[in-house]
Amino acid sequence: MTDKNRLVGLYRLLVLIRRFEERASELRLAGFIPGFLHPSIGQEAVAVGVCAALGPADAITSTHRGHGHMLARGADPKRMYAELYARRDGYNRAKGGSLHMIDTELGFLGANGIVGAGIPLATGAALQLKRRGDGAVAVSFFGDGATNEGAFHESLNLASLWKLPAVYVCENNLYGEFTRQDRHQTVKDVAVRAASYDLPGVIADGNDVLEVQRVTAEAVARARAGEGPTLIEAKTYRHRGHYEGDMGAYRPPEEVEEWLARDPIILFGQRLVEEHGVAQEQLDEVAADVERELEEAAAFADASPHPAPDEALEDVYAETYEGAALR
């Protein structure tokens, strides 16, 4: 694959995530998708840049805003939409939905509806990968609000102590749900918290997919070499509210306007044309191809059967201990 083709491939992933999220929001509004959606519109460069630096044996954990991470890891939009539709052909046969989608074959250890809950999961995965000894790493995505959670601090402490092959990626979109970062923590840069655990803290432009890939590749190389974890703070911005239906009135209009002008897809597209000799027509063809793929994905989901009531307890697991009843 030539470098130009590789760059166009990154652009396609950015567009795929954006349009997947926008179409999902439209389908939810039309009544096809039940429940909450937390789109990652505006944050695509973080997912694509990080996953572009990973190998097939690596693992990632995600957040409540996880569609982009899963797509960047190579997930099938058909099965993702089917899961959002709560249909049998979804990734979790309608039992996961948006907040708990998972595909271990891709090394995607799950989205998670609990703030910061993916961080210790990735830390545990990193411990297992270290014991396995094949050089694989575990990556955890989380937001700025999650860095106030005990799980964040406990995980970084253990990962540093044991030199685990982990990369912690904070997608700092400036808001923990509806609260600005400067109202829930005193530090301006989340990356400075890495110093407390004697590990590198790196700041990246989260709207620049190539910078995110470069910074992540350096952190991954360090982890593979047995030098321990890195905390990456990717500064970015979600274009919409915390969830679909949240109008985002708590955000100053001038702030939103400023970040919309730094749209990661527009900026990368301009860069491809101006610096890498990619024709605008090729980018237009990429966008059209994405539309065709998502049209087929939505049709697949709509045609997928609803799960039967007697399937409700299939693939559901629980453990009991002596003297306890399973209810």
C-alpha atoms as a PDB file:
ATOM      1  CA  MET A   1       0.000   0.000   0.000  1.00  0.00           C
ATOM      2  CA  THR A   2       1.406   3.384  -0.989  1.00  0.00           C
ATOM      3  CA  ASP A   3       1.538   6.204   1.519  1.00  0.00           C
ATOM      4  CA  LYS A   4      -1.128   8.085  -0.441  1.00  0.00           C
ATOM      5  CA  ASN A   5      -3.454   5.084  -0.340  1.00  0.00           C
ATOM      6  CA  ARG A   6      -2.820   4.699   3.375  1.00  0.00           C
ATOM      7  CA  LEU A   7      -3.737   8.338   3.980  1.00  0.00           C
ATOM      8  CA  VAL A   8      -6.890   8.024   1.895  1.00  0.00           C
ATOM      9  CA  GLY A   9      -7.740   4.929   3.950  1.00  0.00           C
ATOM     10  CA  LEU A  10      -7.488   7.001   7.128  1.00  0.00           C
ATOM     11  CA  TYR A  11      -9.724   9.632   5.548  1.00  0.00           C
ATOM     12  CA  ARG A  12     -12.283   6.967   4.685  1.00  0.00           C
ATOM     13  CA  LEU A  13     -12.386   5.783   8.287  1.00  0.00           C
ATOM     14  CA  LEU A  14     -12.931   9.349   9.500  1.00  0.00           C
ATOM     15  CA  VAL A  15     -15.831   9.793   7.092  1.00  0.00           C
ATOM     16  CA  LEU A  16     -17.241   6.343   7.905  1.00  0.00           C
ATOM     17  CA  ILE A  17     -17.371   7.115  11.632  1.00  0.00           C
ATOM     18  CA  ARG A  18     -18.895  10.563  11.062  1.00  0.00           C
ATOM     19  CA  ARG A  19     -21.599   9.337   8.730  1.00  0.00           C
ATOM     20  CA  PHE A  20     -22.275   6.201  10.814  1.00  0.00           C
ATOM     21  CA  GLU A  21     -22.987   8.436  13.804  1.00  0.00           C
ATOM     22  CA  GLU A  22     -25.040  10.968  11.859  1.00  0.00           C
ATOM     23  CA  ARG A  23     -27.125   8.259  10.226  1.00  0.00           C
ATOM     24  CA  ALA A  24     -27.582   6.482  13.579  1.00  0.00           C
ATOM     25  CA  SER A  25     -28.931   9.721  15.024  1.00  0.00           C
ATOM     26  CA  GLU A  26     -31.337  10.043  12.104  1.00  0.00           C
ATOM     27  CA  LEU A  27     -32.470   6.423  12.477  1.00  0.00           C
ATOM     28  CA  ARG A  28     -33.038   6.903  16.189  1.00  0.00           C
ATOM     29  CA  LEU A  29     -35.118  10.003  15.546  1.00  0.00           C
ATOM     30  CA  ALA A  30     -37.150   8.002  13.021  1.00  0.00           C
ATOM     31  CA  GLY A  31     -37.845   5.350  15.668  1.00  0.00           C
ATOM     32  CA  PHE A  32     -35.649   2.531  14.382  1.00  0.00           C
ATOM     33  CA  ILE A  33     -33.101   2.638  17.221  1.00  0.00           C
ATOM     34  CA  PRO A  34     -34.217   2.442  20.866  1.00  0.00           C
ATOM     35  CA  GLY A  35     -32.388   3.889  23.837  1.00  0.00           C
ATOM     36  CA  PHE A  36     -29.647   6.486  24.184  1.00  0.00           C
ATOM     37  CA  LEU A  37     -26.938   7.368  21.678  1.00  0.00           C
ATOM     38  CA  HIS A  38     -23.720   9.202  22.508  1.00  0.00           C
ATOM     39  CA  PRO A  39     -22.230  10.133  19.109  1.00  0.00           C
ATOM     40  CA  SER A  40     -18.522  10.759  18.695  1.00  0.00           C
ATOM     41  CA  ILE A  41     -19.054  13.366  15.981  1.00  0.00           C
ATOM     42  CA  GLY A  42     -16.011  15.648  16.054  1.00  0.00           C
ATOM     43  CA  GLN A  43     -13.750  13.155  17.849  1.00  0.00           C
ATOM     44  CA  GLU A  44     -13.094  10.826  14.917  1.00  0.00           C
ATOM     45  CA  ALA A  45      -9.389  11.621  14.585  1.00  0.00           C
ATOM     46  CA  VAL A  46      -8.627  10.209  18.031  1.00  0.00           C
ATOM     47  CA  ALA A  47     -10.191   6.820  17.322  1.00  0.00           C
ATOM     48  CA  VAL A  48      -8.662   6.518  13.853  1.00  0.00           C
ATOM     49  CA  GLY A  49      -5.231   7.817  14.819  1.00  0.00           C
ATOM     50  CA  VAL A  50      -4.886   5.544  17.844  1.00  0.00           C
ATOM     51  CA  CYS A  51      -6.129   2.394  16.128  1.00  0.00           C
ATOM     52  CA  ALA A  52      -3.908   3.066  13.090  1.00  0.00           C
ATOM     53  CA  ALA A  53      -0.917   2.602  15.393  1.00  0.00           C
ATOM     54  CA  LEU A  54      -2.063  -0.801  16.692  1.00  0.00           C
ATOM     55  CA  GLY A  55      -1.592  -4.350  15.508  1.00  0.00           C
ATOM     56  CA  PRO A  56      -4.122  -7.200  15.247  1.00  0.00           C
ATOM     57  CA  ALA A  57      -3.032  -8.771  18.553  1.00  0.00           C
ATOM     58  CA  ASP A  58      -3.562  -5.567  20.550  1.00  0.00           C
ATOM     59  CA  ALA A  59      -6.661  -4.906  22.669  1.00  0.00           C
ATOM     60  CA  ILE A  60      -8.722  -1.817  23.420  1.00  0.00           C
ATOM     61  CA  THR A  61     -11.420  -0.847  25.883  1.00  0.00           C
ATOM     62  CA  SER A  62     -13.931   1.852  25.108  1.00  0.00           C
ATOM     63  CA  THR A  63     -16.504   4.186  26.637  1.00  0.00           C
ATOM     64  CA  HIS A  64     -20.175   5.115  26.374  1.00  0.00           C
ATOM     65  CA  ARG A  65     -19.090   6.972  23.184  1.00  0.00           C
ATOM     66  CA  GLY A  66     -17.610   3.891  21.571  1.00  0.00           C
ATOM     67  CA  HIS A  67     -18.934   3.483  18.021  1.00  0.00           C
ATOM     68  CA  GLY A  68     -15.945   5.299  16.531  1.00  0.00           C
ATOM     69  CA  HIS A  69     -13.428   3.169  18.405  1.00  0.00           C
ATOM     70  CA  MET A  70     -15.096  -0.009  17.217  1.00  0.00           C
ATOM     71  CA  LEU A  71     -15.283   1.110  13.589  1.00  0.00           C
ATOM     72  CA  ALA A  72     -11.658   2.253  13.666  1.00  0.00           C
ATOM     73  CA  ARG A  73     -10.756  -1.228  14.886  1.00  0.00           C
ATOM     74  CA  GLY A  74     -12.412  -2.733  11.806  1.00  0.00           C
ATOM     75  CA  ALA A  75     -15.941  -3.600  12.939  1.00  0.00           C
ATOM     76  CA  ASP A  76     -18.709  -4.360  10.443  1.00  0.00           C
ATOM     77  CA  PRO A  77     -21.233  -1.483  10.228  1.00  0.00           C
ATOM     78  CA  LYS A  78     -23.959  -3.993   9.316  1.00  0.00           C
ATOM     79  CA  ARG A  79     -23.656  -5.871  12.602  1.00  0.00           C
ATOM     80  CA  MET A  80     -23.237  -2.627  14.528  1.00  0.00           C
ATOM     81  CA  TYR A  81     -26.470  -1.175  13.149  1.00  0.00           C
ATOM     82  CA  ALA A  82     -28.199  -4.510  13.774  1.00  0.00           C
ATOM     83  CA  GLU A  83     -27.128  -4.284  17.408  1.00  0.00           C
ATOM     84  CA  LEU A  84     -28.395  -0.704  17.642  1.00  0.00           C
ATOM     85  CA  TYR A  85     -31.673  -1.899  16.113  1.00  0.00           C
ATOM     86  CA  ALA A  86     -31.800  -4.606  18.845  1.00  0.00           C
ATOM     87  CA  ARG A  87     -31.825  -7.379  16.245  1.00  0.00           C
ATOM     88  CA  ARG A  88     -30.559 -10.938  16.310  1.00  0.00           C
ATOM     89  CA  ASP A  89     -27.726 -10.338  13.811  1.00  0.00           C
ATOM     90  CA  GLY A  90     -26.139  -7.646  15.966  1.00  0.00           C
ATOM     91  CA  TYR A  91     -22.727  -8.076  17.543  1.00  0.00           C
ATOM     92  CA  ASN A  92     -24.323  -9.051  20.855  1.00  0.00           C
ATOM     93  CA  ARG A  93     -27.596 -10.470  19.520  1.00  0.00           C
ATOM     94  CA  ALA A  94     -29.474  -7.410  20.829  1.00  0.00           C
ATOM     95  CA  LYS A  95     -28.181  -7.759  24.394  1.00  0.00           C
ATOM     96  CA  GLY A  96     -25.495  -5.080  24.263  1.00  0.00           C
ATOM     97  CA  GLY A  97     -26.942  -2.112  22.439  1.00  0.00           C
ATOM     98  CA  SER A  98     -24.920   1.039  21.984  1.00  0.00           C
ATOM     99  CA  LEU A  99     -23.373   1.109  25.450  1.00  0.00           C
ATOM    100  CA  HIS A 100     -22.077  -2.461  25.686  1.00  0.00           C
ATOM    101  CA  MET A 101     -21.143  -3.550  22.185  1.00  0.00           C
ATOM    102  CA  ILE A 102     -18.165  -5.913  22.035  1.00  0.00           C
ATOM    103  CA  ASP A 103     -16.122  -7.985  19.584  1.00  0.00           C
ATOM    104  CA  THR A 104     -13.226  -9.846  21.167  1.00  0.00           C
ATOM    105  CA  GLU A 105     -12.074 -11.160  17.776  1.00  0.00           C
ATOM    106  CA  LEU A 106     -11.118  -7.585  16.918  1.00  0.00           C
ATOM    107  CA  GLY A 107      -9.507  -7.096  20.313  1.00  0.00           C
ATOM    108  CA  PHE A 108     -12.382  -4.746  21.134  1.00  0.00           C
ATOM    109  CA  LEU A 109     -13.109  -5.597  24.763  1.00  0.00           C
ATOM    110  CA  GLY A 110     -16.259  -3.554  24.913  1.00  0.00           C
ATOM    111  CA  ALA A 111     -17.912  -0.205  25.158  1.00  0.00           C
ATOM    112  CA  ASN A 112     -18.928   0.658  28.705  1.00  0.00           C
ATOM    113  CA  GLY A 113     -21.737   2.694  30.188  1.00  0.00           C
ATOM    114  CA  ILE A 114     -19.876   3.368  33.446  1.00  0.00           C
ATOM    115  CA  VAL A 115     -17.478   6.326  33.467  1.00  0.00           C
ATOM    116  CA  GLY A 116     -13.882   5.126  33.688  1.00  0.00           C
ATOM    117  CA  ALA A 117     -14.807   1.455  33.938  1.00  0.00           C
ATOM    118  CA  GLY A 118     -12.806   0.478  30.864  1.00  0.00           C
ATOM    119  CA  ILE A 119      -9.542   1.709  32.427  1.00  0.00           C
ATOM    120  CA  PRO A 120      -9.038  -1.158  34.919  1.00  0.00           C
ATOM    121  CA  LEU A 121     -10.250  -3.625  32.284  1.00  0.00           C
ATOM    122  CA  ALA A 122      -7.473  -2.510  29.949  1.00  0.00           C
ATOM    123  CA  THR A 123      -5.009  -2.652  32.831  1.00  0.00           C
ATOM    124  CA  GLY A 124      -5.974  -6.247  33.535  1.00  0.00           C
ATOM    125  CA  ALA A 125      -5.717  -7.047  29.834  1.00  0.00           C
ATOM    126  CA  ALA A 126      -2.238  -5.485  29.775  1.00  0.00           C
ATOM    127  CA  LEU A 127      -1.181  -7.720  32.667  1.00  0.00           C
ATOM    128  CA  GLN A 128      -2.374 -10.787  30.785  1.00  0.00           C
ATOM    129  CA  LEU A 129      -0.649  -9.635  27.591  1.00  0.00           C
ATOM    130  CA  LYS A 130       2.594  -9.103  29.481  1.00  0.00           C
ATOM    131  CA  ARG A 131       2.380 -12.634  30.854  1.00  0.00           C
ATOM    132  CA  ARG A 132       1.669 -13.945  27.377  1.00  0.00           C
ATOM    133  CA  GLY A 133       4.875 -12.287  26.233  1.00  0.00           C
ATOM    134  CA  ASP A 134       4.153 -11.676  22.546  1.00  0.00           C
ATOM    135  CA  GLY A 135       4.567  -7.896  22.641  1.00  0.00           C
ATOM    136  CA  ALA A 136       0.884  -6.996  22.417  1.00  0.00           C
ATOM    137  CA  VAL A 137      -0.451  -3.898  24.182  1.00  0.00           C
ATOM    138  CA  ALA A 138      -3.770  -2.804  25.693  1.00  0.00           C
ATOM    139  CA  VAL A 139      -5.251   0.643  25.054  1.00  0.00           C
ATOM    140  CA  SER A 140      -7.951   2.332  27.094  1.00  0.00           C
ATOM    141  CA  PHE A 141     -10.066   5.230  25.827  1.00  0.00           C
ATOM    142  CA  PHE A 142     -11.785   7.528  28.345  1.00  0.00           C
ATOM    143  CA  GLY A 143     -12.833  11.134  28.803  1.00  0.00           C
ATOM    144  CA  ASP A 144     -11.533  13.958  30.978  1.00  0.00           C
ATOM    145  CA  GLY A 145     -14.192  13.286  33.620  1.00  0.00           C
ATOM    146  CA  ALA A 146     -12.945   9.713  34.053  1.00  0.00           C
ATOM    147  CA  THR A 147      -9.577  10.993  35.254  1.00  0.00           C
ATOM    148  CA  ASN A 148     -11.305  12.035  38.506  1.00  0.00           C
ATOM    149  CA  GLU A 149     -12.300   8.429  39.171  1.00  0.00           C
ATOM    150  CA  GLY A 150     -10.363   6.216  41.561  1.00  0.00           C
ATOM    151  CA  ALA A 151     -10.153   3.528  38.885  1.00  0.00           C
ATOM    152  CA  PHE A 152      -8.016   5.857  36.764  1.00  0.00           C
ATOM    153  CA  HIS A 153      -5.495   6.532  39.519  1.00  0.00           C
ATOM    154  CA  GLU A 154      -5.365   2.952  40.766  1.00  0.00           C
ATOM    155  CA  SER A 155      -4.856   1.633  37.245  1.00  0.00           C
ATOM    156  CA  LEU A 156      -2.065   4.041  36.348  1.00  0.00           C
ATOM    157  CA  ASN A 157      -0.333   3.326  39.646  1.00  0.00           C
ATOM    158  CA  LEU A 158      -0.345  -0.445  39.091  1.00  0.00           C
ATOM    159  CA  ALA A 159       0.515  -0.163  35.395  1.00  0.00           C
ATOM    160  CA  SER A 160       3.542   1.984  36.224  1.00  0.00           C
ATOM    161  CA  LEU A 161       4.602  -0.219  39.133  1.00  0.00           C
ATOM    162  CA  TRP A 162       4.439  -3.399  37.053  1.00  0.00           C
ATOM    163  CA  LYS A 163       5.562  -1.749  33.764  1.00  0.00           C
ATOM    164  CA  LEU A 164       2.501  -3.028  31.967  1.00  0.00           C
ATOM    165  CA  PRO A 165       2.183  -2.702  28.171  1.00  0.00           C
ATOM    166  CA  ALA A 166      -0.680  -0.216  28.389  1.00  0.00           C
ATOM    167  CA  VAL A 167      -1.548   3.050  26.674  1.00  0.00           C
ATOM    168  CA  TYR A 168      -4.119   5.295  28.341  1.00  0.00           C
ATOM    169  CA  VAL A 169      -5.867   7.673  25.934  1.00  0.00           C
ATOM    170  CA  CYS A 170      -7.855  10.556  27.389  1.00  0.00           C
ATOM    171  CA  GLU A 171     -10.208  12.028  24.798  1.00  0.00           C
ATOM    172  CA  ASN A 172     -10.448  15.439  26.398  1.00  0.00           C
ATOM    173  CA  ASN A 173     -13.473  17.071  24.788  1.00  0.00           C
ATOM    174  CA  LEU A 174     -13.536  19.710  27.574  1.00  0.00           C
ATOM    175  CA  TYR A 175     -16.745  18.436  29.168  1.00  0.00           C
ATOM    176  CA  GLY A 176     -17.584  15.704  31.649  1.00  0.00           C
ATOM    177  CA  GLU A 177     -21.200  15.217  30.589  1.00  0.00           C
ATOM    178  CA  PHE A 178     -22.491  18.798  31.033  1.00  0.00           C
ATOM    179  CA  THR A 179     -19.660  20.201  33.176  1.00  0.00           C
ATOM    180  CA  ARG A 180     -16.667  22.074  31.778  1.00  0.00           C
ATOM    181  CA  GLN A 181     -13.283  20.638  32.661  1.00  0.00           C
ATOM    182  CA  ASP A 182     -12.267  23.750  34.637  1.00  0.00           C
ATOM    183  CA  ARG A 183     -15.257  23.220  36.912  1.00  0.00           C
ATOM    184  CA  HIS A 184     -14.468  19.626  37.854  1.00  0.00           C
ATOM    185  CA  GLN A 185     -10.656  19.637  38.078  1.00  0.00           C
ATOM    186  CA  THR A 186      -7.964  22.209  38.765  1.00  0.00           C
ATOM    187  CA  VAL A 187      -5.419  21.027  36.198  1.00  0.00           C
ATOM    188  CA  LYS A 188      -5.636  22.435  32.699  1.00  0.00           C
ATOM    189  CA  ASP A 189      -3.850  19.478  31.134  1.00  0.00           C
ATOM    190  CA  VAL A 190      -4.863  15.979  32.142  1.00  0.00           C
ATOM    191  CA  ALA A 191      -1.442  14.782  30.944  1.00  0.00           C
ATOM    192  CA  VAL A 192       0.258  16.274  34.024  1.00  0.00           C
ATOM    193  CA  ARG A 193      -1.404  13.620  36.177  1.00  0.00           C
ATOM    194  CA  ALA A 194       0.962  11.058  34.669  1.00  0.00           C
ATOM    195  CA  ALA A 195       3.852  12.514  36.682  1.00  0.00           C
ATOM    196  CA  SER A 196       2.274  11.273  39.901  1.00  0.00           C
ATOM    197  CA  TYR A 197       2.885   7.727  38.695  1.00  0.00           C
ATOM    198  CA  ASP A 198       6.277   8.291  37.075  1.00  0.00           C
ATOM    199  CA  LEU A 199       5.120   7.666  33.529  1.00  0.00           C
ATOM    200  CA  PRO A 200       5.111   9.899  30.427  1.00  0.00           C
ATOM    201  CA  GLY A 201       2.195  12.261  29.893  1.00  0.00           C
ATOM    202  CA  VAL A 202       1.853  13.458  26.303  1.00  0.00           C
ATOM    203  CA  ILE A 203      -0.503  16.049  24.809  1.00  0.00           C
ATOM    204  CA  ALA A 204      -1.704  15.624  21.224  1.00  0.00           C
ATOM    205  CA  ASP A 205      -3.957  17.632  18.936  1.00  0.00           C
ATOM    206  CA  GLY A 206      -6.940  15.297  18.952  1.00  0.00           C
ATOM    207  CA  ASN A 207      -8.244  16.803  15.713  1.00  0.00           C
ATOM    208  CA  ASP A 208      -5.076  15.874  13.789  1.00  0.00           C
ATOM    209  CA  VAL A 209      -5.259  12.188  12.897  1.00  0.00           C
ATOM    210  CA  LEU A 210      -1.595  11.968  11.887  1.00  0.00           C
ATOM    211  CA  GLU A 211      -0.363  13.571  15.097  1.00  0.00           C
ATOM    212  CA  VAL A 212      -2.513  11.203  17.143  1.00  0.00           C
ATOM    213  CA  GLN A 213      -1.126   8.255  15.184  1.00  0.00           C
ATOM    214  CA  ARG A 214       2.466   9.443  15.680  1.00  0.00           C
ATOM    215  CA  VAL A 215       2.099   9.983  19.427  1.00  0.00           C
ATOM    216  CA  THR A 216       0.326   6.662  19.859  1.00  0.00           C
ATOM    217  CA  ALA A 217       2.950   4.805  17.815  1.00  0.00           C
ATOM    218  CA  GLU A 218       5.654   6.158  20.138  1.00  0.00           C
ATOM    219  CA  ALA A 219       3.685   5.080  23.221  1.00  0.00           C
ATOM    220  CA  VAL A 220       3.002   1.642  21.738  1.00  0.00           C
ATOM    221  CA  ALA A 221       6.675   1.149  20.876  1.00  0.00           C
ATOM    222  CA  ARG A 222       7.595   2.054  24.441  1.00  0.00           C
ATOM    223  CA  ALA A 223       5.056  -0.431  25.801  1.00  0.00           C
ATOM    224  CA  ARG A 224       6.222  -3.213  23.480  1.00  0.00           C
ATOM    225  CA  ALA A 225       9.799  -2.613  24.602  1.00  0.00           C
ATOM    226  CA  GLY A 226       8.853  -3.304  28.213  1.00  0.00           C
ATOM    227  CA  GLU A 227       9.193   0.316  29.316  1.00  0.00           C
ATOM    228  CA  GLY A 228       5.678   0.591  30.712  1.00  0.00           C
ATOM    229  CA  PRO A 229       2.576   2.693  30.105  1.00  0.00           C
ATOM    230  CA  THR A 230       1.992   6.180  28.677  1.00  0.00           C
ATOM    231  CA  LEU A 231      -0.845   8.630  29.259  1.00  0.00           C
ATOM    232  CA  ILE A 232      -1.935  10.450  26.093  1.00  0.00           C
ATOM    233  CA  GLU A 233      -4.239  13.453  26.316  1.00  0.00           C
ATOM    234  CA  ALA A 234      -5.865  14.078  22.943  1.00  0.00           C
ATOM    235  CA  LYS A 235      -7.538  17.475  23.023  1.00  0.00           C
ATOM    236  CA  THR A 236     -10.679  17.418  20.928  1.00  0.00           C
ATOM    237  CA  TYR A 237     -14.354  18.434  20.981  1.00  0.00           C
ATOM    238  CA  ARG A 238     -17.698  16.769  20.457  1.00  0.00           C
ATOM    239  CA  HIS A 239     -19.798  18.720  17.993  1.00  0.00           C
ATOM    240  CA  ARG A 240     -23.090  17.786  19.643  1.00  0.00           C
ATOM    241  CA  GLY A 241     -24.411  17.402  23.150  1.00  0.00           C
ATOM    242  CA  HIS A 242     -23.501  14.651  25.565  1.00  0.00           C
ATOM    243  CA  TYR A 243     -26.209  12.429  24.062  1.00  0.00           C
ATOM    244  CA  GLU A 244     -28.705  12.739  21.239  1.00  0.00           C
ATOM    245  CA  GLY A 245     -31.420  15.021  22.566  1.00  0.00           C
ATOM    246  CA  ASP A 246     -29.030  17.136  24.642  1.00  0.00           C
ATOM    247  CA  MET A 247     -29.006  20.534  22.947  1.00  0.00           C
ATOM    248  CA  GLY A 248     -25.718  21.522  24.579  1.00  0.00           C
ATOM    249  CA  ALA A 249     -27.008  24.903  25.784  1.00  0.00           C
ATOM    250  CA  TYR A 250     -24.346  24.917  28.523  1.00  0.00           C
ATOM    251  CA  ARG A 251     -21.628  25.490  25.882  1.00  0.00           C
ATOM    252  CA  PRO A 252     -20.859  29.056  24.722  1.00  0.00           C
ATOM    253  CA  PRO A 253     -21.815  29.505  21.027  1.00  0.00           C
ATOM    254  CA  GLU A 254     -18.444  31.071  20.210  1.00  0.00           C
ATOM    255  CA  GLU A 255     -16.677  28.020  21.660  1.00  0.00           C
ATOM    256  CA  VAL A 256     -18.723  25.660  19.504  1.00  0.00           C
ATOM    257  CA  GLU A 257     -18.104  27.812  16.435  1.00  0.00           C
ATOM    258  CA  GLU A 258     -14.360  27.840  17.076  1.00  0.00           C
ATOM    259  CA  TRP A 259     -14.158  24.065  17.324  1.00  0.00           C
ATOM    260  CA  LEU A 260     -16.434  23.463  14.324  1.00  0.00           C
ATOM    261  CA  ALA A 261     -13.925  25.462  12.286  1.00  0.00           C
ATOM    262  CA  ARG A 262     -11.319  22.869  13.329  1.00  0.00           C
ATOM    263  CA  ASP A 263     -13.335  19.916  12.030  1.00  0.00           C
ATOM    264  CA  PRO A 264     -10.854  17.014  11.801  1.00  0.00           C
ATOM    265  CA  ILE A 265     -12.326  15.659   8.555  1.00  0.00           C
ATOM    266  CA  ILE A 266     -12.322  18.989   6.726  1.00  0.00           C
ATOM    267  CA  LEU A 267      -8.786  19.780   7.876  1.00  0.00           C
ATOM    268  CA  PHE A 268      -7.423  16.371   6.899  1.00  0.00           C
ATOM    269  CA  GLY A 269      -9.175  16.459   3.541  1.00  0.00           C
ATOM    270  CA  GLN A 270      -7.615  19.855   2.776  1.00  0.00           C
ATOM    271  CA  ARG A 271      -4.224  18.515   3.824  1.00  0.00           C
ATOM    272  CA  LEU A 272      -4.529  15.512   1.519  1.00  0.00           C
ATOM    273  CA  VAL A 273      -5.343  17.746  -1.436  1.00  0.00           C
ATOM    274  CA  GLU A 274      -2.784  20.473  -0.744  1.00  0.00           C
ATOM    275  CA  GLU A 275       0.159  18.437   0.598  1.00  0.00           C
ATOM    276  CA  HIS A 276      -0.239  14.897  -0.725  1.00  0.00           C
ATOM    277  CA  GLY A 277      -1.621  15.350  -4.221  1.00  0.00           C
ATOM    278  CA  VAL A 278      -4.952  13.647  -3.614  1.00  0.00           C
ATOM    279  CA  ALA A 279      -7.656  14.851  -5.989  1.00  0.00           C
ATOM    280  CA  GLN A 280     -10.823  16.246  -4.457  1.00  0.00           C
ATOM    281  CA  GLU A 281     -12.737  13.945  -6.790  1.00  0.00           C
ATOM    282  CA  GLN A 282     -11.146  10.948  -5.071  1.00  0.00           C
ATOM    283  CA  LEU A 283     -12.275  12.205  -1.676  1.00  0.00           C
ATOM    284  CA  ASP A 284     -15.773  12.705  -3.080  1.00  0.00           C
ATOM    285  CA  GLU A 285     -15.732   9.116  -4.328  1.00  0.00           C
ATOM    286  CA  VAL A 286     -14.700   7.946  -0.856  1.00  0.00           C
ATOM    287  CA  ALA A 287     -17.642   9.789   0.681  1.00  0.00           C
ATOM    288  CA  ALA A 288     -20.040   8.303  -1.894  1.00  0.00           C
ATOM    289  CA  ASP A 289     -18.687   4.799  -1.221  1.00  0.00           C
ATOM    290  CA  VAL A 290     -19.253   5.292   2.512  1.00  0.00           C
ATOM    291  CA  GLU A 291     -22.851   6.312   1.845  1.00  0.00           C
ATOM    292  CA  ARG A 292     -23.437   3.138  -0.164  1.00  0.00           C
ATOM    293  CA  GLU A 293     -21.916   0.990   2.575  1.00  0.00           C
ATOM    294  CA  LEU A 294     -24.058   2.556   5.290  1.00  0.00           C
ATOM    295  CA  GLU A 295     -27.197   2.321   3.152  1.00  0.00           C
ATOM    296  CA  GLU A 296     -26.580  -1.420   2.877  1.00  0.00           C
ATOM    297  CA  ALA A 297     -25.802  -1.636   6.586  1.00  0.00           C
ATOM    298  CA  ALA A 298     -29.068   0.033   7.583  1.00  0.00           C
ATOM    299  CA  ALA A 299     -31.008  -2.235   5.204  1.00  0.00           C
ATOM    300  CA  PHE A 300     -29.266  -5.282   6.714  1.00  0.00           C
ATOM    301  CA  ALA A 301     -30.241  -4.183  10.201  1.00  0.00           C
ATOM    302  CA  ASP A 302     -33.830  -3.532   9.206  1.00  0.00           C
ATOM    303  CA  ALA A 303     -34.100  -7.001   7.640  1.00  0.00           C
ATOM    304  CA  SER A 304     -32.514  -8.749  10.609  1.00  0.00           C
ATOM    305  CA  PRO A 305     -35.044 -10.654  12.743  1.00  0.00           C
ATOM    306  CA  HIS A 306     -36.046  -9.635  16.227  1.00  0.00           C
ATOM    307  CA  PRO A 307     -34.762 -11.986  18.927  1.00  0.00           C
ATOM    308  CA  ALA A 308     -37.280 -14.469  20.292  1.00  0.00           C
ATOM    309  CA  PRO A 309     -38.305 -14.232  23.967  1.00  0.00           C
ATOM    310  CA  ASP A 310     -36.818 -17.648  24.706  1.00  0.00           C
ATOM    311  CA  GLU A 311     -33.382 -16.321  23.652  1.00  0.00           C
ATOM    312  CA  ALA A 312     -33.299 -13.815  26.509  1.00  0.00           C
ATOM    313  CA  LEU A 313     -31.068 -15.905  28.762  1.00  0.00           C
ATOM    314  CA  GLU A 314     -28.764 -17.231  26.049  1.00  0.00           C
ATOM    315  CA  ASP A 315     -25.165 -15.972  26.236  1.00  0.00           C
ATOM    316  CA  VAL A 316     -25.859 -14.563  29.714  1.00  0.00           C
ATOM    317  CA  TYR A 317     -23.486 -15.796  32.391  1.00  0.00           C
ATOM    318  CA  ALA A 318     -23.413 -15.603  36.172  1.00  0.00           C
ATOM    319  CA  GLU A 319     -21.264 -17.145  38.856  1.00  0.00           C
ATOM    320  CA  THR A 320     -22.454 -18.425  42.195  1.00  0.00           C
ATOM    321  CA  TYR A 321     -20.588 -19.102  45.386  1.00  0.00           C
ATOM    322  CA  GLU A 322     -21.369 -21.640  48.061  1.00  0.00           C
ATOM    323  CA  GLY A 323     -24.465 -20.737  49.986  1.00  0.00           C
ATOM    324  CA  ALA A 324     -25.654 -18.156  47.478  1.00  0.00           C
ATOM    325  CA  ALA A 325     -28.684 -18.521  45.300  1.00  0.00           C
ATOM    326  CA  LEU A 326     -28.704 -17.560  41.620  1.00  0.00           C
ATOM    327  CA  ARG A 327     -31.690 -15.293  41.066  1.00  0.00           C
END
